[in-house]
Tab-separated table of C-alpha atoms in Angstrom:
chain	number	residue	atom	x	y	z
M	181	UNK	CA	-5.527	-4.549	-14.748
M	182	UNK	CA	-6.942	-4.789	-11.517
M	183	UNK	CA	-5.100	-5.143	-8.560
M	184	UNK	CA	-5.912	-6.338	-5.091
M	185	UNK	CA	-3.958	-6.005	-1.918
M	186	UNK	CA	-4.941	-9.629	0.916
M	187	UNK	CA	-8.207	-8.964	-1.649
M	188	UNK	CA	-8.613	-5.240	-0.974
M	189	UNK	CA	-8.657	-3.549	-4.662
M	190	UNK	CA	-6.335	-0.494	-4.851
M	191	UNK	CA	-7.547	0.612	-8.158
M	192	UNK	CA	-8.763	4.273	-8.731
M	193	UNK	CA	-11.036	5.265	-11.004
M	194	UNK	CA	-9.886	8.825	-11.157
M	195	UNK	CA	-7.215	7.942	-13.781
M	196	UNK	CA	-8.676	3.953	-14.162
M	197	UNK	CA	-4.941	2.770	-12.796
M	198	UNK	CA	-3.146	2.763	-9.501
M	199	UNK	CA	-1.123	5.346	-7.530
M	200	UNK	CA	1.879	2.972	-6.981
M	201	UNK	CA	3.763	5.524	-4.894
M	202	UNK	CA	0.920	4.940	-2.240
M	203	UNK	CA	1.032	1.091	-2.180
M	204	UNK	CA	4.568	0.820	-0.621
M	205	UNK	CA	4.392	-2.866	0.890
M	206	UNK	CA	7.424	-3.826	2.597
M	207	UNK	CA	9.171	-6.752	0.973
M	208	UNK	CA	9.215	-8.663	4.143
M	209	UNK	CA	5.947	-8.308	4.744
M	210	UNK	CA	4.763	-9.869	1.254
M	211	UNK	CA	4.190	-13.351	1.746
M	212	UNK	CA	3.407	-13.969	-2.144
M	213	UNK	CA	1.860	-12.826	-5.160
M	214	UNK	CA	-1.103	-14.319	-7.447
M	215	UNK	CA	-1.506	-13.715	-11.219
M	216	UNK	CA	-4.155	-14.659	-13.186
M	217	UNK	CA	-3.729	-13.777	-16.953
M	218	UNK	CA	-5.918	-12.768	-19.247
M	219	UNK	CA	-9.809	-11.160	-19.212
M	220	UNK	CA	-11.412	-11.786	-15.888
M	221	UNK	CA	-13.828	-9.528	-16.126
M	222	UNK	CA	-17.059	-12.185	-15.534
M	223	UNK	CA	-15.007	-13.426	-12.172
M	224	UNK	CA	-13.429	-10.177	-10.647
M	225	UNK	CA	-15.821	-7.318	-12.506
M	226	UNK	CA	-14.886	-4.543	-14.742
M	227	UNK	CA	-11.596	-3.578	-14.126
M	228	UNK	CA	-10.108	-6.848	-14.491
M	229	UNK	CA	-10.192	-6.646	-18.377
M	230	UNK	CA	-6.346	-7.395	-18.510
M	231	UNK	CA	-5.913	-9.575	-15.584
M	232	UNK	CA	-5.870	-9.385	-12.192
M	233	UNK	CA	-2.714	-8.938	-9.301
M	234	UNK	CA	-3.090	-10.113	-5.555
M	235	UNK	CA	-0.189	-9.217	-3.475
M	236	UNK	CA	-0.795	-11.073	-0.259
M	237	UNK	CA	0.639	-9.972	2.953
M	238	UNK	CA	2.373	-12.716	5.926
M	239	UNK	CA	0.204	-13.113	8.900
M	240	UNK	CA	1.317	-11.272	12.292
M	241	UNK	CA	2.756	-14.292	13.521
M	242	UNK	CA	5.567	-14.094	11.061
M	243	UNK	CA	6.960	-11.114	12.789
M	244	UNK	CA	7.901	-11.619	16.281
M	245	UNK	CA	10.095	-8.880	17.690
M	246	UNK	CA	11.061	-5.544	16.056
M	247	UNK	CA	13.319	-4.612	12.805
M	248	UNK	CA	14.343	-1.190	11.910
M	249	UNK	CA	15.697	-0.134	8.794
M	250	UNK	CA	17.673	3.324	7.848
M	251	UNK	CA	18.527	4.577	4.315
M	252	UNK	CA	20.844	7.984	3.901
M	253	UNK	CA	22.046	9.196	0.996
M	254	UNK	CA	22.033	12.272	-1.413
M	255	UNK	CA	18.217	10.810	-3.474
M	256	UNK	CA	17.147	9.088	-0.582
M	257	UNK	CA	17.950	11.547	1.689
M	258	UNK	CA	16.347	9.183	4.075
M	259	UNK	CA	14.313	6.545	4.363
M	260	UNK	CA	13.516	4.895	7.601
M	261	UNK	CA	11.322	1.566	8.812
M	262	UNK	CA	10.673	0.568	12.141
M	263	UNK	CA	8.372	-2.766	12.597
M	264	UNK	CA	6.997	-4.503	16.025
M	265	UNK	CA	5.463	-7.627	16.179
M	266	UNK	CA	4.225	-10.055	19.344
M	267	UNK	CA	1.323	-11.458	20.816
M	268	UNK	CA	-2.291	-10.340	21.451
M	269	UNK	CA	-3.725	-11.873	24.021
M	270	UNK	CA	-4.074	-15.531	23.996
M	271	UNK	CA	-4.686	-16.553	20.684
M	272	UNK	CA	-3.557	-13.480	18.593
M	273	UNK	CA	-0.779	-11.766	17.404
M	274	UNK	CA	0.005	-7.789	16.158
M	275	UNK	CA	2.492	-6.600	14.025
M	276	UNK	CA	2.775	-2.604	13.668
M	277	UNK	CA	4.812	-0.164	11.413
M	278	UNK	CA	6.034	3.033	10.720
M	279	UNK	CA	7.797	4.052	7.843
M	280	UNK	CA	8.729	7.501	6.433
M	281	UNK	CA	10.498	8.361	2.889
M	282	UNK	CA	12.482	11.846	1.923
M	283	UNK	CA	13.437	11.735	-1.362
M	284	UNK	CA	15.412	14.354	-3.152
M	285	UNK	CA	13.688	14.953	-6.842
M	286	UNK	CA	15.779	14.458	-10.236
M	287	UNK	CA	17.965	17.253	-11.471
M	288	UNK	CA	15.716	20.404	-12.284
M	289	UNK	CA	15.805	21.511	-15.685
M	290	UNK	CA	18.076	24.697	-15.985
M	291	UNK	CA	14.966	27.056	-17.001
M	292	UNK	CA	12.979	25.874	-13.983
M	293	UNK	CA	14.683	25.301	-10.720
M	294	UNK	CA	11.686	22.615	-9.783
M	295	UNK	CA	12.718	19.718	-8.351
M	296	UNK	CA	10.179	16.978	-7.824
M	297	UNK	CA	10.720	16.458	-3.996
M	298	UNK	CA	8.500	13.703	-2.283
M	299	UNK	CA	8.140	13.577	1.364
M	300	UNK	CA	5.435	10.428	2.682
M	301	UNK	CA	4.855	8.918	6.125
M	302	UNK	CA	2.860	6.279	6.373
M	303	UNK	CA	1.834	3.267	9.167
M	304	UNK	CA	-0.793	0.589	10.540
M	305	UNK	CA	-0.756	-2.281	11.889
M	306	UNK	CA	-2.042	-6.047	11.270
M	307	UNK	CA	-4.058	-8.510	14.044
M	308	UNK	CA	-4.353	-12.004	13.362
M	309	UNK	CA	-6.850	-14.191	15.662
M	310	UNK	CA	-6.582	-17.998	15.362
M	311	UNK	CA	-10.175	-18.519	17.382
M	312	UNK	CA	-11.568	-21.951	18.069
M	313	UNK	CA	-13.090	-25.008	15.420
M	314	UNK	CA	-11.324	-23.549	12.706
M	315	UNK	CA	-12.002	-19.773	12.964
M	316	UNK	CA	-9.867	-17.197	12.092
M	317	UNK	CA	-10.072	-13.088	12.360
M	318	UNK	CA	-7.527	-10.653	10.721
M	319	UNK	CA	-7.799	-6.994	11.045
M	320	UNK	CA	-5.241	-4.466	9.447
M	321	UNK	CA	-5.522	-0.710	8.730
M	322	UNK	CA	-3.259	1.595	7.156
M	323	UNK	CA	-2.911	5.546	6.661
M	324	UNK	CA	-0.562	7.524	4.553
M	325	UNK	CA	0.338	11.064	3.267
M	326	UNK	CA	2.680	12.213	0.443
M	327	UNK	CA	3.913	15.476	-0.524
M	328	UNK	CA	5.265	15.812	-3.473
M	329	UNK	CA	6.561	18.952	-5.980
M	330	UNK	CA	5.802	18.601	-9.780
M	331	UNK	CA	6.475	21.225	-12.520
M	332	UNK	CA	3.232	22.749	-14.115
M	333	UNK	CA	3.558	24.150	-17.255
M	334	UNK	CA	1.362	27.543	-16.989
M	335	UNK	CA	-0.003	28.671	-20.592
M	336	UNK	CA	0.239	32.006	-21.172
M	337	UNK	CA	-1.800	34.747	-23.800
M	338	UNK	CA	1.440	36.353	-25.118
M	339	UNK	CA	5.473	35.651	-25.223
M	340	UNK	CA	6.861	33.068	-24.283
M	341	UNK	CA	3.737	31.696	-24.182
M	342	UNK	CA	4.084	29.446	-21.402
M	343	UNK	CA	5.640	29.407	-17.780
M	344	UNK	CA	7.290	26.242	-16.021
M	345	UNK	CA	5.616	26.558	-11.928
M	346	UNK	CA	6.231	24.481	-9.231
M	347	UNK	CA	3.012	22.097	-8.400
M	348	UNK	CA	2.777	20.902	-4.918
M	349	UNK	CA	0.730	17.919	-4.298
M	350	UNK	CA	-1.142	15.886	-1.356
M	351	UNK	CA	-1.592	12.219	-1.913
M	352	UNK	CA	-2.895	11.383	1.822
M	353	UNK	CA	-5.658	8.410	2.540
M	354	UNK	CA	-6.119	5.292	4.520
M	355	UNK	CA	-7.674	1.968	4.527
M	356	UNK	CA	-9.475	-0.704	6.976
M	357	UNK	CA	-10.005	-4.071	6.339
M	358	UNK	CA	-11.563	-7.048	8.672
M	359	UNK	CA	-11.916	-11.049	7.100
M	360	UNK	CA	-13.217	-13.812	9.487
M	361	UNK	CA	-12.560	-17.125	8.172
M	362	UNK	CA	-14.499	-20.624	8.683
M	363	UNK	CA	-11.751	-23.909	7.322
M	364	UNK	CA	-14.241	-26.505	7.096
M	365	UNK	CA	-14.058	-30.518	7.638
M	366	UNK	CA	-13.575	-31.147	4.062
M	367	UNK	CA	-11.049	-28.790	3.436
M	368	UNK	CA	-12.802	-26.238	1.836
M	369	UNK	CA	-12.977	-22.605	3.665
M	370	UNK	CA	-15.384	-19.945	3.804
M	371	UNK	CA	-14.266	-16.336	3.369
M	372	UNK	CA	-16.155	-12.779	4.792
M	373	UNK	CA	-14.359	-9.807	4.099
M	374	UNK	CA	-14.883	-5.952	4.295
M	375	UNK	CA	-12.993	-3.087	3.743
């Protein structure tokens, strides 16, 4: 299944899937998303054997102002969301985030005392130029890190064979992404994009 985010493909080919912990959009910022069922493979390449998933993001235009959002509780020990949004220039607009996410693990197993912890900040930002004669320019970037604490199971030559460790792992990475637009006479558009 391939998946796209505003046409960017999230897919990794370390384990041929997605890390979905990574790819937290915020609801409000997802204006809709587009599935297309079934092999697409000749259309969208290789990985779309199954299908393929766009989640496409609002312009910055949608967001004038700020929101902030604040979760607290014993599993999300906190979550918090802050978002600006207002005009660039003359004929753009910005929105900007930052959002961060402490999450308590689930209940260790008795033998261990490992809980799976996460810990992730992430932000960016998204720029939206409406130029003239039908031109438009979008730039957005993002960057993230994630900590998070897995059991291992250790194998071990003699009794008891095996040993239950705790696993820390870095999930950290960003992304850039620029389209210019052209919305023609006829109503057709033409796309650039590069990420």
């Amino acid at each position: 299944m391939l998946v796209l985010i505003d046409g960017r493909s999230v897919y990794t080919p370390l384990f041929s899937g997605v890390f979905w912990s990574v790819q937290d959009l915020a609801m409000q910022d997802i204006d809709r998303i587009e599935v297309i069922r079934g092999p697409g493979g000749t259309m969208w390449g290789a990985n779309a054997v199954n299908g393929v998933i766009n989640i496409i993001t609002k312009r910055a235009d949608q967001l004038d102002g700020s929101t902030t959002s604040l979760v607290v509780g014993s599993e999300d020990r906190l979550i918090s969301d802050l978002r600006v949004g207002g005009p660039l220039g003359e004929k753009g607009w910005m929105r900007a985030y930052l959002k961060t996410i402490d999450q308590d693990g689930l209940a260790a197993p008795a033998a261990t005392g490992i809980e799976g912890d996460r810990e992730q900040v992430r932000g960016g930002f998204r720029a939206d130029w409406t130029l003239d004669e039908g031109r438009e320019f979008s730039l957005q970037a993002d960057v993230y890190r994630e900590d998070q604490i897995r059991s291992q199971e250790i194998f071990l030559p003699g009794a008891p064979f095996f040993q239950v460790a705790p696993s820390p792992r870095r999930f950290e990475g960003g992304n850039i992404l620029g389209r210019w637009t052209k919305e023609h006479e006829d109503g057709s558009s033409t796309h650039a994009q590069s990420s």
